[in-house]
CSV table of C-alpha atoms and ligand atoms in Angstrom, one decimal:
chain,number,residue,atom,x,y,z
A,1,MET,CA,-7.3,83.1,-24.4
A,2,ARG,CA,-5.6,81.2,-21.6
A,3,THR,CA,-4.8,83.5,-18.6
A,4,LYS,CA,-1.5,83.1,-16.7
A,5,LYS,CA,-1.9,80.3,-14.2
A,6,PRO,CA,-2.8,81.7,-10.8
A,7,GLU,CA,-1.6,80.1,-7.5
A,8,ILE,CA,-4.0,77.2,-6.8
A,9,HIS,CA,-4.8,76.6,-3.1
A,10,LEU,CA,-5.8,72.9,-3.1
A,11,GLY,CA,-8.2,72.3,-0.3
A,12,LEU,CA,-8.2,76.1,0.3
A,13,GLU,CA,-5.2,75.4,2.5
A,14,GLY,CA,-4.0,78.5,4.4
A,15,ILE,CA,-6.9,80.7,3.0
A,16,TYR,CA,-8.8,83.0,5.5
A,17,MET,CA,-12.5,83.0,4.6
A,18,ALA,CA,-13.9,85.4,7.2
A,19,GLU,CA,-13.4,87.0,10.6
A,20,THR,CA,-14.8,85.2,13.7
A,21,SER,CA,-14.9,85.7,17.5
A,22,ILE,CA,-16.1,82.2,18.2
A,23,CYS,CA,-13.0,80.1,18.2
A,24,SER,CA,-9.2,80.4,17.8
A,25,VAL,CA,-6.9,77.5,17.1
A,26,ASN,CA,-3.1,78.0,17.5
A,27,GLY,CA,-1.8,75.1,15.4
A,28,ILE,CA,1.9,75.8,16.2
A,29,GLU,CA,1.5,75.8,20.0
A,30,GLY,CA,-1.4,73.4,20.1
A,31,LYS,CA,-3.9,75.8,21.8
A,32,LEU,CA,-7.7,76.0,21.5
A,33,TYR,CA,-10.0,78.7,22.7
A,34,TYR,CA,-13.8,79.0,22.6
A,35,ARG,CA,-14.8,82.7,22.8
A,36,GLY,CA,-11.4,83.4,24.4
A,37,TYR,CA,-11.7,80.7,27.1
A,38,SER,CA,-9.0,78.0,26.9
A,39,ILE,CA,-10.3,74.4,26.2
A,40,GLU,CA,-8.5,73.3,29.4
A,41,GLU,CA,-10.5,75.8,31.6
A,42,LEU,CA,-13.8,74.9,29.9
A,43,ALA,CA,-13.2,71.1,30.2
A,44,LYS,CA,-12.3,71.6,33.9
A,45,HIS,CA,-15.0,74.0,35.0
A,46,SER,CA,-17.8,74.1,32.5
A,47,ASP,CA,-20.3,71.7,31.0
A,48,PHE,CA,-21.9,71.1,27.6
A,49,GLU,CA,-25.0,73.2,28.1
A,50,GLU,CA,-22.9,76.2,29.3
A,51,VAL,CA,-20.5,75.8,26.4
A,52,CYS,CA,-23.5,75.8,24.0
A,53,PHE,CA,-24.7,79.0,25.5
A,54,LEU,CA,-21.2,80.5,25.3
A,55,LEU,CA,-20.7,79.5,21.7
A,56,LEU,CA,-24.2,80.8,20.6
A,57,ASN,CA,-24.2,84.0,22.6
A,58,GLY,CA,-20.5,84.9,23.1
A,59,TYR,CA,-20.5,85.1,26.9
A,60,LEU,CA,-20.9,82.9,29.9
A,61,PRO,CA,-24.5,83.0,31.2
A,62,LYS,CA,-25.7,84.3,34.6
A,63,GLU,CA,-27.7,81.8,36.5
A,64,LYS,CA,-31.2,83.0,35.5
A,65,GLU,CA,-30.5,83.1,31.8
A,66,PHE,CA,-28.7,79.7,32.0
A,67,LEU,CA,-31.7,78.1,33.7
A,68,SER,CA,-34.0,79.4,30.9
A,69,PHE,CA,-31.6,78.2,28.2
A,70,LYS,CA,-31.4,74.7,29.8
A,71,ASP,CA,-35.2,74.8,30.0
A,72,ALA,CA,-35.5,75.6,26.3
A,73,LEU,CA,-33.2,72.6,25.5
A,74,VAL,CA,-35.2,70.3,27.7
A,75,LYS,CA,-38.5,71.3,26.0
A,76,GLU,CA,-37.0,70.4,22.6
A,77,ARG,CA,-35.7,66.9,23.4
A,78,ASP,CA,-38.6,64.7,22.3
A,79,LEU,CA,-38.8,63.6,18.7
A,80,ASP,CA,-41.7,64.2,16.2
A,81,PRO,CA,-43.5,60.9,15.6
A,82,GLU,CA,-42.8,61.1,11.9
A,83,VAL,CA,-39.0,61.5,12.5
A,84,LEU,CA,-39.1,58.6,15.0
A,85,GLN,CA,-40.9,56.5,12.5
A,86,VAL,CA,-38.1,57.1,9.9
A,87,ILE,CA,-35.5,56.2,12.4
A,88,THR,CA,-37.4,53.0,13.4
A,89,ASP,CA,-37.7,52.1,9.7
A,90,THR,CA,-34.1,52.7,8.7
A,91,ALA,CA,-31.7,52.5,11.7
A,92,GLY,CA,-31.5,48.7,11.5
A,93,LYS,CA,-30.5,48.9,7.8
A,94,GLY,CA,-28.6,52.1,7.1
A,95,LEU,CA,-25.3,53.5,8.4
A,96,PRO,CA,-25.9,55.6,11.5
A,97,MET,CA,-24.6,58.8,9.9
A,98,ASP,CA,-26.9,58.3,6.9
A,99,VAL,CA,-29.9,57.8,9.3
A,100,LEU,CA,-28.8,60.8,11.3
A,101,ARG,CA,-28.5,63.0,8.2
A,102,THR,CA,-31.9,61.8,7.0
A,103,ALA,CA,-33.7,62.3,10.3
A,104,VAL,CA,-32.2,65.8,10.7
A,105,SER,CA,-33.2,66.8,7.2
A,106,LEU,CA,-36.8,65.5,7.8
A,107,SER,CA,-37.0,67.3,11.2
A,108,ALA,CA,-37.1,70.6,9.3
A,109,ILE,CA,-40.6,69.8,7.9
A,110,TYR,CA,-42.0,69.7,11.5
A,111,ASP,CA,-40.2,72.7,12.8
A,112,PRO,CA,-42.7,75.5,13.5
A,113,ASP,CA,-40.1,78.1,12.5
A,114,VAL,CA,-39.2,76.4,9.2
A,115,LYS,CA,-40.2,79.4,7.1
A,116,ASP,CA,-38.8,82.0,9.4
A,117,ASN,CA,-35.1,82.8,8.9
A,118,SER,CA,-35.0,85.7,11.3
A,119,LYS,CA,-32.2,85.9,13.9
A,120,GLU,CA,-34.6,85.0,16.7
A,121,ALA,CA,-36.0,82.0,14.8
A,122,ASN,CA,-32.6,80.8,13.9
A,123,MET,CA,-31.6,80.9,17.5
A,124,ARG,CA,-34.7,78.9,18.4
A,125,LYS,CA,-33.9,76.4,15.6
A,126,SER,CA,-30.3,76.1,16.9
A,127,ILE,CA,-31.5,75.2,20.3
A,128,ARG,CA,-34.0,72.7,18.8
A,129,LEU,CA,-31.1,71.1,16.7
A,130,ILE,CA,-28.7,70.9,19.6
A,131,SER,CA,-31.4,69.1,21.7
A,132,LYS,CA,-33.0,66.9,19.1
A,133,ILE,CA,-29.8,65.7,17.4
A,134,SER,CA,-28.7,64.1,20.6
A,135,SER,CA,-32.1,62.4,21.0
A,136,ILE,CA,-31.9,61.2,17.4
A,137,VAL,CA,-28.5,59.7,18.0
A,138,ALA,CA,-29.8,57.9,21.1
A,139,ALA,CA,-32.9,56.7,19.2
A,140,ILE,CA,-30.6,55.3,16.4
A,141,GLY,CA,-28.5,53.5,19.0
A,142,ARG,CA,-31.7,51.9,20.5
A,143,VAL,CA,-33.2,50.8,17.2
A,144,ARG,CA,-29.9,49.4,16.0
A,145,ASP,CA,-29.9,47.2,19.1
A,146,GLY,CA,-33.5,46.2,18.5
A,147,GLU,CA,-34.7,48.2,21.5
A,148,GLU,CA,-37.6,50.5,21.9
A,149,TYR,CA,-37.3,54.4,21.9
A,150,VAL,CA,-36.8,55.8,25.4
A,151,ARG,CA,-38.6,59.1,25.9
A,152,PRO,CA,-36.5,61.9,27.3
A,153,GLU,CA,-36.3,62.6,31.0
A,154,LYS,CA,-37.0,66.3,31.8
A,155,LYS,CA,-35.2,66.3,35.1
A,156,LEU,CA,-31.8,65.1,33.7
A,157,GLY,CA,-29.0,67.3,32.2
A,158,HIS,CA,-28.3,67.1,28.4
A,159,VAL,CA,-25.6,64.5,28.4
A,160,GLU,CA,-27.2,62.5,31.3
A,161,ASN,CA,-30.4,62.4,29.4
A,162,PHE,CA,-28.6,61.3,26.2
A,163,LEU,CA,-27.1,58.3,28.1
A,164,TYR,CA,-30.5,57.6,29.7
A,165,MET,CA,-32.2,57.6,26.3
A,166,LEU,CA,-29.4,55.4,24.9
A,167,ASN,CA,-29.2,52.8,27.6
A,168,GLY,CA,-32.6,53.0,29.3
A,169,GLU,CA,-31.0,53.8,32.6
A,170,LYS,CA,-29.3,56.7,34.2
A,171,PRO,CA,-25.5,56.8,33.9
A,172,SER,CA,-23.0,56.8,36.8
A,173,GLU,CA,-21.7,60.3,37.7
A,174,SER,CA,-18.2,59.4,36.3
A,175,GLU,CA,-19.7,58.2,33.0
A,176,ARG,CA,-21.9,61.4,32.8
A,177,ARG,CA,-19.0,63.7,33.6
A,178,MET,CA,-16.6,62.0,31.2
A,179,LEU,CA,-19.1,62.1,28.3
A,180,ASP,CA,-20.0,65.7,29.1
A,181,ILE,CA,-16.3,66.6,28.8
A,182,MET,CA,-16.1,64.7,25.4
A,183,PHE,CA,-19.1,66.8,24.2
A,184,VAL,CA,-17.3,70.0,25.3
A,185,LEU,CA,-14.1,69.0,23.6
A,186,HIS,CA,-16.0,68.2,20.3
A,187,ALA,CA,-18.3,71.2,20.4
A,188,GLU,CA,-16.4,73.6,18.1
A,189,HIS,CA,-13.2,73.9,16.1
A,190,SER,CA,-13.3,77.0,13.8
A,191,SER,CA,-13.6,76.5,10.0
A,192,ASN,CA,-13.1,72.7,9.8
A,193,ALA,CA,-14.5,70.9,6.8
A,194,SER,CA,-18.0,70.3,8.2
A,195,THR,CA,-18.4,73.9,9.6
A,196,PHE,CA,-17.2,75.2,6.3
A,197,SER,CA,-19.8,73.2,4.4
A,198,THR,CA,-22.4,74.4,6.9
A,199,ILE,CA,-21.5,78.0,6.1
A,200,VAL,CA,-21.3,77.4,2.3
A,201,THR,CA,-24.9,76.1,2.4
A,202,GLY,CA,-26.2,78.9,4.6
A,203,ALA,CA,-24.3,81.6,2.7
A,204,THR,CA,-26.8,81.1,-0.2
A,205,LEU,CA,-29.5,82.2,2.3
A,206,SER,CA,-30.7,78.6,2.5
A,207,ASP,CA,-32.1,77.6,6.0
A,208,ILE,CA,-30.2,76.3,9.0
A,209,TYR,CA,-31.5,72.7,8.7
A,210,SER,CA,-30.1,72.5,5.2
A,211,ALA,CA,-26.8,73.9,6.5
A,212,ILE,CA,-26.6,71.4,9.4
A,213,THR,CA,-27.5,68.6,7.1
A,214,SER,CA,-24.5,69.6,4.9
A,215,GLY,CA,-22.3,69.6,8.0
A,216,ILE,CA,-23.4,66.1,8.9
A,217,GLY,CA,-22.7,64.7,5.5
A,218,THR,CA,-19.3,66.3,5.6
A,219,LEU,CA,-18.4,65.1,9.1
A,220,LYS,CA,-19.0,61.5,8.0
A,221,GLY,CA,-15.8,61.2,6.1
A,222,PRO,CA,-12.9,59.2,7.6
A,223,LEU,CA,-10.5,62.2,7.0
A,224,HIS,CA,-12.8,64.2,9.3
A,225,GLY,CA,-15.3,63.0,11.9
A,226,GLY,CA,-15.1,59.4,10.8
A,227,ALA,CA,-11.5,59.0,12.1
A,228,ASP,CA,-12.6,58.1,15.7
A,229,GLU,CA,-14.3,54.9,14.7
A,230,ALA,CA,-11.5,54.1,12.2
A,231,ALA,CA,-8.8,54.6,14.9
A,232,LEU,CA,-10.6,52.2,17.3
A,233,ARG,CA,-11.0,49.7,14.4
A,234,MET,CA,-7.2,49.9,13.9
A,235,MET,CA,-6.6,49.3,17.7
A,236,ARG,CA,-8.8,46.2,17.6
A,237,ALA,CA,-7.0,45.0,14.4
A,238,ILE,CA,-3.6,45.4,16.2
A,239,GLY,CA,-5.1,43.2,19.0
A,240,LYS,CA,-2.2,43.2,21.5
A,241,PRO,CA,0.2,46.0,22.5
A,242,GLU,CA,3.2,43.9,21.4
A,243,ASN,CA,1.8,43.9,17.8
A,244,THR,CA,1.6,47.7,17.6
A,245,VAL,CA,5.1,48.6,16.3
A,246,LYS,CA,5.0,46.1,13.4
A,247,TYR,CA,1.4,47.0,12.5
A,248,ILE,CA,2.1,50.8,12.4
A,249,ASN,CA,5.4,50.4,10.5
A,250,ASP,CA,3.8,48.1,7.9
A,251,ALA,CA,0.9,50.5,7.5
A,252,LEU,CA,3.2,53.5,7.0
A,253,ALA,CA,5.4,51.5,4.6
A,254,GLY,CA,2.2,50.9,2.7
A,255,LYS,CA,1.6,54.6,2.6
A,256,GLN,CA,-1.5,54.2,4.8
A,257,ARG,CA,-2.8,57.0,7.0
A,258,ILE,CA,-2.9,56.2,10.7
A,259,MET,CA,-6.4,57.4,11.8
A,260,GLY,CA,-6.5,59.8,14.7
A,261,PHE,CA,-3.1,61.4,13.8
A,262,GLY,CA,-2.3,64.5,11.8
A,263,HIS,CA,-4.2,67.7,11.3
A,264,ARG,CA,-4.5,70.5,8.7
A,265,VAL,CA,-4.0,73.1,11.4
A,266,TYR,CA,-2.3,71.4,14.4
A,267,LYS,CA,1.4,70.8,13.8
A,268,ALA,CA,1.7,70.1,17.6
A,269,TYR,CA,-0.2,67.9,20.0
A,270,ASP,CA,-4.0,68.5,19.7
A,271,PRO,CA,-4.9,70.0,23.1
A,272,ARG,CA,-8.1,68.0,23.1
A,273,ALA,CA,-6.2,64.8,22.5
A,274,ARG,CA,-4.0,65.6,25.5
A,275,ILE,CA,-7.1,66.1,27.8
A,276,ILE,CA,-8.7,62.9,26.5
A,277,ARG,CA,-5.4,61.0,27.0
A,278,GLY,CA,-5.3,62.3,30.6
A,279,TYR,CA,-8.8,60.9,31.3
A,280,LEU,CA,-7.8,57.6,29.7
A,281,GLU,CA,-4.8,57.3,32.0
A,282,GLU,CA,-7.1,58.1,35.0
A,283,LEU,CA,-9.8,55.6,34.2
A,284,ARG,CA,-7.3,52.8,33.4
A,285,GLU,CA,-7.2,51.5,36.9
A,286,HIS,CA,-10.9,50.7,37.0
A,287,ALA,CA,-11.3,49.9,33.3
A,288,SER,CA,-12.4,46.6,31.8
A,289,PRO,CA,-9.6,44.3,30.4
A,290,GLU,CA,-10.8,45.3,26.9
A,291,VAL,CA,-10.4,49.1,27.6
A,292,GLU,CA,-7.1,48.5,29.3
A,293,ASN,CA,-5.8,46.6,26.3
A,294,LEU,CA,-7.0,49.3,23.9
A,295,THR,CA,-5.4,51.9,26.0
A,296,ALA,CA,-2.1,50.0,26.1
A,297,ILE,CA,-2.2,49.7,22.3
A,298,ALA,CA,-3.1,53.4,21.9
A,299,LEU,CA,-0.2,54.5,24.1
A,300,GLU,CA,2.2,52.3,22.1
A,301,ALA,CA,1.0,53.7,18.8
A,302,GLU,CA,1.3,57.3,20.2
A,303,LYS,CA,4.9,56.7,21.3
A,304,LEU,CA,5.9,55.3,17.9
A,305,MET,CA,4.0,57.9,15.8
A,306,ILE,CA,5.5,60.8,17.7
A,307,LYS,CA,9.0,59.3,17.4
A,308,LYS,CA,8.6,58.7,13.7
A,309,LEU,CA,6.4,61.6,12.5
A,310,GLY,CA,5.9,64.0,15.4
A,311,LYS,CA,8.7,66.5,15.0
A,312,ALA,CA,9.7,65.2,11.5
A,313,LYS,CA,6.4,65.9,9.8
A,314,GLY,CA,4.2,67.6,12.4
A,315,ILE,CA,1.9,64.6,12.7
A,316,TRP,CA,0.6,64.3,16.3
A,317,PRO,CA,-2.4,62.7,17.9
A,318,ASN,CA,-5.7,64.5,17.2
A,319,VAL,CA,-9.0,64.7,18.9
A,320,ASP,CA,-10.1,61.4,17.3
A,321,PHE,CA,-7.3,59.1,18.5
A,322,PHE,CA,-8.0,58.5,22.2
A,323,SER,CA,-11.8,59.0,21.9
A,324,GLY,CA,-12.5,55.4,21.0
A,325,PRO,CA,-11.2,53.7,24.3
A,326,VAL,CA,-13.0,56.5,26.3
A,327,TYR,CA,-16.3,56.0,24.5
A,328,THR,CA,-15.9,52.2,24.9
A,329,HIS,CA,-15.4,52.6,28.6
A,330,ILE,CA,-18.6,54.6,28.8
A,331,GLY,CA,-20.4,51.8,26.8
A,332,ILE,CA,-20.9,53.7,23.5
A,333,PRO,CA,-20.8,51.4,20.5
A,334,SER,CA,-18.2,52.4,17.9
A,335,SER,CA,-21.0,52.7,15.3
A,336,LEU,CA,-22.2,55.8,17.2
A,337,PHE,CA,-18.8,57.5,17.6
A,338,THR,CA,-19.2,59.8,14.6
A,339,PRO,CA,-22.9,60.5,15.2
A,340,LEU,CA,-21.9,61.5,18.8
A,341,PHE,CA,-19.2,63.8,17.2
A,342,ALA,CA,-22.0,65.3,15.2
A,343,ALA,CA,-24.3,65.8,18.2
A,344,SER,CA,-21.4,67.5,20.1
A,345,ARG,CA,-20.6,69.8,17.1
A,346,VAL,CA,-24.1,71.2,16.5
A,347,PRO,CA,-23.5,74.3,18.8
A,348,GLY,CA,-20.3,75.1,16.8
A,349,TRP,CA,-22.0,74.7,13.4
A,350,CYS,CA,-25.0,76.8,14.5
A,351,ALA,CA,-22.8,79.5,16.2
A,352,HIS,CA,-20.8,79.9,13.0
A,353,MET,CA,-23.9,80.0,10.8
A,354,LEU,CA,-25.5,82.7,13.0
A,355,GLU,CA,-22.2,84.7,13.0
A,356,TYR,CA,-21.7,84.4,9.2
A,357,TRP,CA,-25.2,85.6,8.5
A,358,GLU,CA,-24.5,88.9,10.3
A,359,ASN,CA,-22.1,89.7,7.4
A,360,ASN,CA,-23.2,87.3,4.8
A,361,ARG,CA,-21.5,86.8,1.5
A,362,LEU,CA,-22.2,84.1,-1.1
A,363,ILE,CA,-19.2,81.6,-1.2
A,364,ARG,CA,-18.1,81.0,-4.7
A,365,PRO,CA,-14.3,80.3,-5.3
A,366,LEU,CA,-12.8,80.0,-8.8
A,367,GLU,CA,-11.2,77.1,-10.6
A,368,TYR,CA,-8.4,77.4,-13.2
A,369,TYR,CA,-9.6,75.8,-16.4
A,370,THR,CA,-7.1,73.5,-18.1
A,371,GLY,CA,-9.5,71.7,-20.4
A,372,LYS,CA,-10.0,72.0,-24.2
A,373,THR,CA,-11.5,75.1,-25.8
A,374,ASN,CA,-13.6,75.9,-28.9
A,375,VAL,CA,-14.2,72.2,-29.6
A,376,LYS,CA,-16.5,71.7,-32.8
A,377,TYR,CA,-19.7,69.7,-32.2
A,378,ILE,CA,-19.8,66.5,-34.4
A,379,SER,CA,-23.1,64.7,-34.9
A,380,MET,CA,-23.6,61.3,-33.4
A,381,THR,CA,-23.5,59.5,-36.8
A,382,LYS,CA,-20.1,61.0,-37.6
A,383,ARG,CA,-18.4,60.2,-34.2
B,1,SDX,C1,-10.8,66.2,12.6
B,1,SDX,O1,-10.0,70.7,10.7
B,1,SDX,C2,-10.5,70.4,11.9
B,1,SDX,O2,-10.5,71.2,12.8
B,1,SDX,C3,-11.0,68.9,12.0
B,1,SDX,C4,-11.2,68.5,13.5
B,1,SDX,C5,-12.4,69.2,14.1
B,1,SDX,O3,-12.5,69.3,15.3
B,1,SDX,O4,-13.3,69.6,13.3
B,1,SDX,O5,-10.1,68.7,14.3
B,1,SDX,C6,-11.6,67.0,13.5
B,1,SDX,O6,-11.2,66.0,11.5
B,1,SDX,C7,-9.4,65.7,13.0
B,1,SDX,C8,-8.7,64.9,11.9
B,1,SDX,C9,-9.3,63.5,11.9
B,1,SDX,N1,-8.7,62.7,10.7
B,1,SDX,C10,-7.8,61.8,10.8
B,1,SDX,O7,-7.3,61.4,11.9
B,1,SDX,C11,-7.5,61.1,9.5
B,1,SDX,C12,-5.9,60.8,9.4
B,1,SDX,N2,-5.3,62.1,9.2
B,1,SDX,C13,-4.9,62.5,7.9
B,1,SDX,O8,-5.7,62.0,6.9
B,1,SDX,C14,-4.5,64.0,7.8
B,1,SDX,O9,-3.7,64.2,8.8
B,1,SDX,C15,-5.6,65.1,7.7
B,1,SDX,C16,-6.6,64.8,6.7
B,1,SDX,C17,-6.3,65.2,9.1
B,1,SDX,C18,-4.9,66.4,7.4
B,1,SDX,O10,-4.3,66.2,6.3
B,1,SDX,P1,-3.6,67.4,5.4
B,1,SDX,O11,-3.5,68.6,6.1
B,1,SDX,O12,-4.4,67.4,4.1
B,1,SDX,O13,-2.2,66.8,5.2
B,1,SDX,P2,-1.7,65.9,4.0
B,1,SDX,O14,-2.7,64.9,3.6
B,1,SDX,O15,-1.3,66.8,2.9
B,1,SDX,O16,-0.5,65.1,4.6
B,1,SDX,C19,0.8,65.7,4.6
B,1,SDX,C20,1.8,64.6,4.8
B,1,SDX,C21,1.6,63.5,3.7
B,1,SDX,O17,2.8,62.9,3.5
B,1,SDX,P3,3.6,63.2,2.1
B,1,SDX,O18,2.7,62.8,1.0
B,1,SDX,O19,3.9,64.7,2.2
B,1,SDX,O20,4.8,62.3,2.2
B,1,SDX,O21,1.6,64.0,6.0
B,1,SDX,C22,1.2,62.6,5.8
B,1,SDX,C23,0.7,62.5,4.4
B,1,SDX,O22,0.8,61.2,3.9
B,1,SDX,N3,0.2,62.3,6.8
B,1,SDX,C24,0.0,61.1,7.4
B,1,SDX,C25,-1.1,61.3,8.3
B,1,SDX,N4,-1.6,62.5,8.1
B,1,SDX,C26,-0.8,63.1,7.2
B,1,SDX,N5,0.7,60.0,7.3
B,1,SDX,C27,0.3,59.0,8.1
B,1,SDX,N6,-0.8,59.0,9.0
B,1,SDX,C28,-1.5,60.2,9.0
B,1,SDX,N7,-2.5,60.2,9.9
């Protein structure tokens, strides 16, 4: 007997799934807070390691506990030989996000806590994942360029070590600081698609590696973490600032999505995009002609999109739009943009998983059935 059709929330739009004290996103005013601290304050005063501690523990560390937290991250940087071998065998062939997803999944097998799902073990595994996933992304970048794996350097900070492992040399202070801020800005964003899939997986009481592997697979999509690479591809396709208006108008007329714009929650300027845009303006004066050209195109596109769709449809730049020119300035190849997003987002994924497990409930929504009922089985010969 068909029940009355309930209200269907496609994409679970507007549905609250849990309470959280990790992150709040004000989509109307374009505001973002991690554990109550505004993203502007954290981008200005904090760094990625401190933000990881804040997200996982809920407060800013005192010096002594911060030093031991950073020490724990440093100890976990190097890769298991078996994981490194899989990266070496596949990074030249596979998509970077597929190699990352595979390497993270494999890493579970070599984790000493793999069978221990206690709170303490999950915190240790979170630290391992934060540390190792950045090393895996750097190793993927090296192998794709036909280079040897660079062992981590204990004395360097997290982001500085990432760039050292990626390029085989230490970064400049301005490159280090800029990428550190990009890691902070990408570290967490409430129940976005990849965090949701992380939680769905963990809510069955599966393990944190399975949960993070789900998150990586989800982040890959161009509607989510894949938009940063897609936005840069568009800027390169536009080629020159003077081509921007025609390109965007033609794309919109063809009902195409302009990557790096729009958001399920922000109906105002994404505060992270505003910060990244600010850095882009700052670095312009000493950028390469390529980055200067990309920046000019990005600013042209922003102006047009805000005029056409900003107030009218609440479609504004999001965190992915200006990231490409900044990463290009730092020398990050576009094939690593989304893996870098994943490496930055690990603390957010883990913090939500640890929090949800405190009050765990299996996630199992309903679907409204509109198919046939009581259909008679007919044998093959009579079909
Ligand atoms: C991230 O959720 C998070 O927190 C994610 C994230 C995080 O930190 O984890 O912030 C990171 O994923 C940012 C978003 C990156 N993705 C993109 O930049 C891809 C391009 N953006 C769109 O695909 C879109 O804006 C979404 C997917 C991000 C959000 O889409 P919604 O909420 O599902 O909105 P929708 O698809 O229903 O669109 C509503 C209308 C549609 O027009 P109509 O059919 O009503 O006429 O707005 C239009 C859409 O066509 N629209 C766009 C557009 N985004 C929406 N039109 C042109 N260009 C766009 N980018």
